[in-house]
CSV table of C-alpha atoms in Angstrom, one decimal:
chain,number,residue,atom,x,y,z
A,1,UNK,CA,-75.4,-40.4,14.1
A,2,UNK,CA,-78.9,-40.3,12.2
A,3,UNK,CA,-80.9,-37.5,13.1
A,4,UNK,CA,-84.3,-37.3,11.6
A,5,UNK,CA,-84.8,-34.6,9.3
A,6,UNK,CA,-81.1,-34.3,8.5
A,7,UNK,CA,-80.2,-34.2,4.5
A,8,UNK,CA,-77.5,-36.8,4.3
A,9,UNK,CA,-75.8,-36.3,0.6
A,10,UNK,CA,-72.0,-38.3,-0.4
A,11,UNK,CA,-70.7,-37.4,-3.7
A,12,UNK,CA,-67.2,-38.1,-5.3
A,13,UNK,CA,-65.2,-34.5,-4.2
A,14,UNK,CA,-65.2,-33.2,-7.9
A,15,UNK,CA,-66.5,-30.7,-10.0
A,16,UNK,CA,-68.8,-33.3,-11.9
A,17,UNK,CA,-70.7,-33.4,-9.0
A,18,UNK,CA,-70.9,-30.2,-8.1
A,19,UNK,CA,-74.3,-29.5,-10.0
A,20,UNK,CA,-76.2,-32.6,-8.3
A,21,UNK,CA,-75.1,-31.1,-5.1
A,22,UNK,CA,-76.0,-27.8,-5.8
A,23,UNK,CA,-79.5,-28.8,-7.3
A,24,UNK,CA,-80.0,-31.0,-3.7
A,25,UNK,CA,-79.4,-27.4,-1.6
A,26,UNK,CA,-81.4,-25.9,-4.1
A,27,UNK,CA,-84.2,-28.1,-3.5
A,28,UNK,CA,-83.6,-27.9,0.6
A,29,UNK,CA,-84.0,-24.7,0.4
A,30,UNK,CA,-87.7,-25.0,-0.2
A,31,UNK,CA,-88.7,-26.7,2.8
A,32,UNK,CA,-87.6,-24.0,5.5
A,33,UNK,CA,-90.4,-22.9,6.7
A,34,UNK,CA,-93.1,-25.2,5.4
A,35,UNK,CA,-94.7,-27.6,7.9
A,36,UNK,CA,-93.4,-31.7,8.6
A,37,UNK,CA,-96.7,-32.0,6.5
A,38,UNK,CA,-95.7,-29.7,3.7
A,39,UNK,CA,-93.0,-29.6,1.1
A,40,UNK,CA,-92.4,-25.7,1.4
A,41,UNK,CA,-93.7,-22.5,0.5
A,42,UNK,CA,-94.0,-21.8,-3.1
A,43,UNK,CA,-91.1,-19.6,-3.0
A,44,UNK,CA,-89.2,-19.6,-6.7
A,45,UNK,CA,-85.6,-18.3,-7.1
A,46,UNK,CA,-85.9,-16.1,-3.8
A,47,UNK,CA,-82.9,-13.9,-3.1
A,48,UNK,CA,-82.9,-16.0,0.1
A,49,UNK,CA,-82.4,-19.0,-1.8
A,50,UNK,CA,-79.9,-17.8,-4.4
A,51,UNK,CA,-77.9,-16.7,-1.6
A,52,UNK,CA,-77.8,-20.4,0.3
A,53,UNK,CA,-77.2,-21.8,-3.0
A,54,UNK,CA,-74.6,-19.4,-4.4
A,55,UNK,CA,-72.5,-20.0,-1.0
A,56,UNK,CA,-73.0,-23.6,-0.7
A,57,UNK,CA,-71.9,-23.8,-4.6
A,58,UNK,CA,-68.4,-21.8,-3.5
A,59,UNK,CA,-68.0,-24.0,-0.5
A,60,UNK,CA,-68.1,-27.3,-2.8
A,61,UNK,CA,-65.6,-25.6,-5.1
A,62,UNK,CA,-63.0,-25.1,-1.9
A,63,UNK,CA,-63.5,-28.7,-1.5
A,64,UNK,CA,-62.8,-30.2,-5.1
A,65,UNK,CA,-60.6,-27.7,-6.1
A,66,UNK,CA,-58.6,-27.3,-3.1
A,67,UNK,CA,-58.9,-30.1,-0.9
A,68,UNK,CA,-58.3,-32.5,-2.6
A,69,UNK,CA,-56.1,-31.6,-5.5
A,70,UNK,CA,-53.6,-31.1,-3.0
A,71,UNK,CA,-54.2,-34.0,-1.7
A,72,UNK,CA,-52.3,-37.4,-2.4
A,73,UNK,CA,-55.6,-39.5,-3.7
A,74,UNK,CA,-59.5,-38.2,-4.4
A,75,UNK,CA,-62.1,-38.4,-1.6
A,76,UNK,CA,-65.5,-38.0,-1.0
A,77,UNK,CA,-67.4,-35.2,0.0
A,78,UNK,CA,-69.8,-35.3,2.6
A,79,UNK,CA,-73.0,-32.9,2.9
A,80,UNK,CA,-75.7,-32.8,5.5
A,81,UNK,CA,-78.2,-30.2,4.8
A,82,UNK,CA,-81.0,-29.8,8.3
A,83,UNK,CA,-83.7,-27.4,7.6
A,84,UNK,CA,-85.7,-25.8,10.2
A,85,UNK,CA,-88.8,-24.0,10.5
A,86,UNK,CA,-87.0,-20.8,10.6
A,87,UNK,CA,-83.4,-21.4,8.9
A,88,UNK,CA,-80.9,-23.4,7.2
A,89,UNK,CA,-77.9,-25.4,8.0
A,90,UNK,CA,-75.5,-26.9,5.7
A,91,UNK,CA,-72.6,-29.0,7.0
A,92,UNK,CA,-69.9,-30.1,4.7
A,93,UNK,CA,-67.5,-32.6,5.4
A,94,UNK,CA,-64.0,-33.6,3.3
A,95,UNK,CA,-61.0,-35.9,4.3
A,96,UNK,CA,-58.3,-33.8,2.3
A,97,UNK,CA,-56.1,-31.2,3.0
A,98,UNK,CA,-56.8,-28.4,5.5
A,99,UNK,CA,-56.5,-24.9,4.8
A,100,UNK,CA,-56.0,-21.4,7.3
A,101,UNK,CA,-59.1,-19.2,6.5
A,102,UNK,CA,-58.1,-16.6,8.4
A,103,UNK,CA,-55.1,-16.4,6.3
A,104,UNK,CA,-57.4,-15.6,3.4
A,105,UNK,CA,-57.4,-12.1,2.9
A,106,UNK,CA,-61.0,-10.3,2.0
A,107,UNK,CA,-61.1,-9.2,-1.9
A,108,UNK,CA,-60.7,-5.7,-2.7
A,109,UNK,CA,-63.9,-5.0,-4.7
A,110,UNK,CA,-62.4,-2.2,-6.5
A,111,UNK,CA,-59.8,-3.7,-8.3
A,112,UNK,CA,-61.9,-5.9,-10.1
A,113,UNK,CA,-60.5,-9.3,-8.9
A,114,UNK,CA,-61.0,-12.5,-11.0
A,115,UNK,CA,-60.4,-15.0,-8.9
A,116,UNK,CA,-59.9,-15.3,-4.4
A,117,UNK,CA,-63.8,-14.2,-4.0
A,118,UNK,CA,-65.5,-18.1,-2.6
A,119,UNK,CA,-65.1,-17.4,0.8
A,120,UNK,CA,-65.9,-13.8,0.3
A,121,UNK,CA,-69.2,-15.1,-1.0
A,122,UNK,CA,-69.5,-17.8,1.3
A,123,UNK,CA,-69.4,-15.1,4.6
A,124,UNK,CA,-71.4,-12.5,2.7
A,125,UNK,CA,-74.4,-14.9,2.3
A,126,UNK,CA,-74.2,-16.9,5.1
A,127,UNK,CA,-75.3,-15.4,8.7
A,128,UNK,CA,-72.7,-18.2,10.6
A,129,UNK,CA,-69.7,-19.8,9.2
A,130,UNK,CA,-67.2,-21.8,10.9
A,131,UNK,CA,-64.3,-24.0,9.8
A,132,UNK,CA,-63.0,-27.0,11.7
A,133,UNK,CA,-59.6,-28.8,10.0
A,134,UNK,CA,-59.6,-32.8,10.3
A,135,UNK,CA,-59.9,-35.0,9.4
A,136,UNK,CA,-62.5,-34.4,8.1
A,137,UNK,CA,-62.4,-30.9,7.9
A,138,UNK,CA,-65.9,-29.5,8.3
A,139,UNK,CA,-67.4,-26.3,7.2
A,140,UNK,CA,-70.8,-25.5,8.5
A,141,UNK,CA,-72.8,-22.7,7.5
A,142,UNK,CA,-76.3,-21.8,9.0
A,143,UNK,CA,-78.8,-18.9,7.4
A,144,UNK,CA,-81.8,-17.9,8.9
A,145,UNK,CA,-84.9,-16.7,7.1
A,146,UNK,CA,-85.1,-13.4,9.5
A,147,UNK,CA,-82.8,-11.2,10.2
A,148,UNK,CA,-84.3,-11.5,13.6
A,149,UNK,CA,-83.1,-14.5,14.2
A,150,UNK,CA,-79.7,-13.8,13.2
A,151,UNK,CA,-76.4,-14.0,16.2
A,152,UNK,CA,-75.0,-11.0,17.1
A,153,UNK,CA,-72.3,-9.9,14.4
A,154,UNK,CA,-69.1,-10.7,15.0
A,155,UNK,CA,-66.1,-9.4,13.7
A,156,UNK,CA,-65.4,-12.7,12.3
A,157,UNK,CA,-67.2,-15.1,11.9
A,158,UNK,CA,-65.3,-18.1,10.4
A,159,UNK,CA,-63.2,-19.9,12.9
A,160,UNK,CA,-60.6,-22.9,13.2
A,161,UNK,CA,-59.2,-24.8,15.8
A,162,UNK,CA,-55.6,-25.1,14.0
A,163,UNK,CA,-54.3,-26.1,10.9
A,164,UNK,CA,-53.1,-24.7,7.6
A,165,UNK,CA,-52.6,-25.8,4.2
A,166,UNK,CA,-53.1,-24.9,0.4
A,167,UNK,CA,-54.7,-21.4,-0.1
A,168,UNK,CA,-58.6,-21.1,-1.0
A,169,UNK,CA,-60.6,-18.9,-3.1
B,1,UNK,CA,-73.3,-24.5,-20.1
B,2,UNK,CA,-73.4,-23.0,-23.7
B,3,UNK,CA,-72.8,-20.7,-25.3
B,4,UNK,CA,-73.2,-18.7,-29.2
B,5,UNK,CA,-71.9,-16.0,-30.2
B,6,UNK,CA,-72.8,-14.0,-32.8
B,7,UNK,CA,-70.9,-10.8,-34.8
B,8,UNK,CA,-72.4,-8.4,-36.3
B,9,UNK,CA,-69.9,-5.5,-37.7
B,10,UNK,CA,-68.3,-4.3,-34.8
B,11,UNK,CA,-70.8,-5.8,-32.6
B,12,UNK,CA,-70.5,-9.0,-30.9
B,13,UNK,CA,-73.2,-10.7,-29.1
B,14,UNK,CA,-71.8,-13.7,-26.4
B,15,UNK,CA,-74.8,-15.7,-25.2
B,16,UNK,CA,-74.1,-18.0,-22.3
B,17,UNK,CA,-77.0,-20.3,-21.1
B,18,UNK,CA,-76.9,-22.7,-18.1
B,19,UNK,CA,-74.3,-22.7,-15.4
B,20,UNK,CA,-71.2,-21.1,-15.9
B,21,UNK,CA,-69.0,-23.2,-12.6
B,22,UNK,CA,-65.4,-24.3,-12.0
B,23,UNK,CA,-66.2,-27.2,-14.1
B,24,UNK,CA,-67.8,-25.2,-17.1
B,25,UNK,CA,-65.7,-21.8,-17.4
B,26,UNK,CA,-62.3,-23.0,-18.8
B,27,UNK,CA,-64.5,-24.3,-22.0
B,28,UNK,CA,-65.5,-20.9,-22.2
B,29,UNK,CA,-61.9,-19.3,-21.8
B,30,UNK,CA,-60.9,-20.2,-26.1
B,31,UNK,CA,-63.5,-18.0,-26.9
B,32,UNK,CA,-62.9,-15.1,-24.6
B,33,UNK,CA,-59.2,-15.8,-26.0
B,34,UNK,CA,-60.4,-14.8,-29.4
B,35,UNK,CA,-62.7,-12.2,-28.6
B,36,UNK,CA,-59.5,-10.5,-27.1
B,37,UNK,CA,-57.2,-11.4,-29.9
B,38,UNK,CA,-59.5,-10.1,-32.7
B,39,UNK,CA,-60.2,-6.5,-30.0
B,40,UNK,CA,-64.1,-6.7,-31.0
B,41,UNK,CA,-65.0,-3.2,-30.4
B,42,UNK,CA,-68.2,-3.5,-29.1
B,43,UNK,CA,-69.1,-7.0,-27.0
B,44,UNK,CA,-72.4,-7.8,-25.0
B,45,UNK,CA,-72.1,-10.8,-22.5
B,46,UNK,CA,-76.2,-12.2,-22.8
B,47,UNK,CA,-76.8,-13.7,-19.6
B,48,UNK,CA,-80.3,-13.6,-19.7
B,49,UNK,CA,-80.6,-17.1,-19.9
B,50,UNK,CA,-78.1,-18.1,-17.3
B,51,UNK,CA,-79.0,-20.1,-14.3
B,52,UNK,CA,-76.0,-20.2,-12.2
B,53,UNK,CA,-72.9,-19.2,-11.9
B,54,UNK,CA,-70.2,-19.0,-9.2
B,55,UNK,CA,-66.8,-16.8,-8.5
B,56,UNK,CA,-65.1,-19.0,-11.5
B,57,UNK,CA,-67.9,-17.8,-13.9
B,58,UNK,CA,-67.5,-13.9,-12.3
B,59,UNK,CA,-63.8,-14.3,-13.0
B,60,UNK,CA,-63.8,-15.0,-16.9
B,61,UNK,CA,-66.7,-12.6,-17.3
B,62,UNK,CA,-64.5,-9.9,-15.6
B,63,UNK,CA,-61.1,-11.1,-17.3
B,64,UNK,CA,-63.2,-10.4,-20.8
B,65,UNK,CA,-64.2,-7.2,-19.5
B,66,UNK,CA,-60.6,-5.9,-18.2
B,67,UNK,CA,-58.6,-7.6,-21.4
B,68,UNK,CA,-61.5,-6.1,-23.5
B,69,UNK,CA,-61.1,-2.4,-21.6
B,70,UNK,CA,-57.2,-2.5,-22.0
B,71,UNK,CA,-57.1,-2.6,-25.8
B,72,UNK,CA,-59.8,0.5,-26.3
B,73,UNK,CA,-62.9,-2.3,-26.4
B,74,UNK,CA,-65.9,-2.1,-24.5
B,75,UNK,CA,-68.2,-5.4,-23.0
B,76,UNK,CA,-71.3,-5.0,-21.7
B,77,UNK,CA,-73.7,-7.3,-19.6
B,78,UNK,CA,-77.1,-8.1,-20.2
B,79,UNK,CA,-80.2,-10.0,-18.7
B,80,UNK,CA,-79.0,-10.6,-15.3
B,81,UNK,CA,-81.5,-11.5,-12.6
B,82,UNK,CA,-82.0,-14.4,-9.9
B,83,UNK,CA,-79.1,-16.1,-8.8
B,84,UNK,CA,-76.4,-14.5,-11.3
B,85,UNK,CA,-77.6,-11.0,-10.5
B,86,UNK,CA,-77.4,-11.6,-6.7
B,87,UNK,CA,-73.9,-12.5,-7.3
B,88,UNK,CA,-73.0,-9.1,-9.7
B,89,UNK,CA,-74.6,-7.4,-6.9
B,90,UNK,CA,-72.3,-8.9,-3.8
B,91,UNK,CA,-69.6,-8.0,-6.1
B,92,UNK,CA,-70.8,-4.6,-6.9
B,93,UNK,CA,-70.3,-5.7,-10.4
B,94,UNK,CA,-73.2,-3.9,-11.0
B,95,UNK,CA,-71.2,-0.4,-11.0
B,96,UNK,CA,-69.2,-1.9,-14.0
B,97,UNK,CA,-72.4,-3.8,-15.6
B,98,UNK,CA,-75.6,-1.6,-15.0
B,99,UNK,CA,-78.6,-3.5,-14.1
């Protein structure tokens, strides 16, 4: 359904598009907080924004890398980006395979580890996270401007319904 | 992405400019190859001019540093800020890489 206000982005679910993607975020980013008259504050590579941007970035990754190389053909990847007055919400939506994340263990910081840190970043940076398999699977992320307006902390925030598949980063 | 790099005696300077992603990283990986293979003593990582980069980027920057570290080498980083820096901070990269 077409909601007004919504970001509605489709991309091939590869890496080449992983820059348009990231720049379209990037760009949404600006207009939380600004006015329906106003194309945001003048806000230039806030932590706020490198933060949305840095997680969304990861959560494209998962997709290309994971969901669909495991997969048995290439799908799209679908991203709806609604920006309120006060926060952020990025949806992103692919039709290959499912994975567990609870069965992705946290990094351990200390050891230096070169690869296994997307979803670390992802839940870091991002106040809500939650992960529904499909198809499509959808991972939504939401980040509010205060921490005011954040939920109550859980002890985990990224949930699934079911499912399992290839492992994620 | 690119990158330069430039040697000077024992130093080595590796300038990386752009985004350093999933997609651009492994065409970085030949050069951290040789920078390991030749054990540069001294190597600083230039990221002053970096725009992006995600956990793929973190990883080769790290590998370079631990490869570097177990043959007697030292890497350093320098120029972070915006959205690499936020990521070396998450990552507490910045005890390893001071900022």
């Amino acid at each position: 359904m077409y909601h007004a206000g919504v970001i509605h982005l489709r991309v091939p679910g590869t890496l080449r598009y992983r820059d348009l993607a990231v720049r379209v975020v990037g760009s949404a980013c600006k207009l939380v907080g600004a006015t329906d008259m106003d194309t945001g504050p003048f806000r230039i590579n806030s932590d706020w924004d490198n933060q949305v941007v840095s997680a969304f970035g990861e959560a494209f990754n998962n997709a290309a890398i994971h969901s669909y190389s495991a997969a048995s053909k290439p799908g799209d990847v679908e991203i709806e980006v609604d920006t309120g007055p006060t926060y952020i919400t990025i949806r992103l939506l692919d039709f290959g395979s499912s994975f567990d994340p609870d069965a992705v263990p946290s990094p351990d910081l200390d050891t230096l580890p070169e690869s296994g840190l997307g979803l670390f970043i992802i839940r870091s940076f991002m106040d809500e996270v939650t992960y529904a398999p499909g198809s499509p699977n959808v991972l939504s992320m939401t980040k509010h401007l205060s921490p005011h307006n954040r939920p109550p902390q859980k002890p985990r925030d990224l949930k699934h319904d079911n499912g399992g598949g290839s492992s994620r980063q | 992405m690119n990158y330069s790099r430039k040697d000077s005696g024992d130093a080595t300077i590796l300038r990386i400019t752009g985004s350093l992603d999933a997609l651009s990283t492994p065409d970085l990986r030949p050069t951290i190859d040789e920078l390991v293979a030749e054990k540069r003593p001294m190597i600083t990582v230039d990221l002053s001019e970096l725009r992006l980069i995600d956990s793929s980027g973190v990883g080769a920057i790290v590998s370079l540093y631990k490869r570097m570290r177990a043959v007697g080498c030292k890497v350093e980083v320098t120029g972070l800020k915006d959205q690499p820096l936020a990521i070396f901070r998450l990552l507490r990269l910045d005890r390893v890489f001071p900022v």
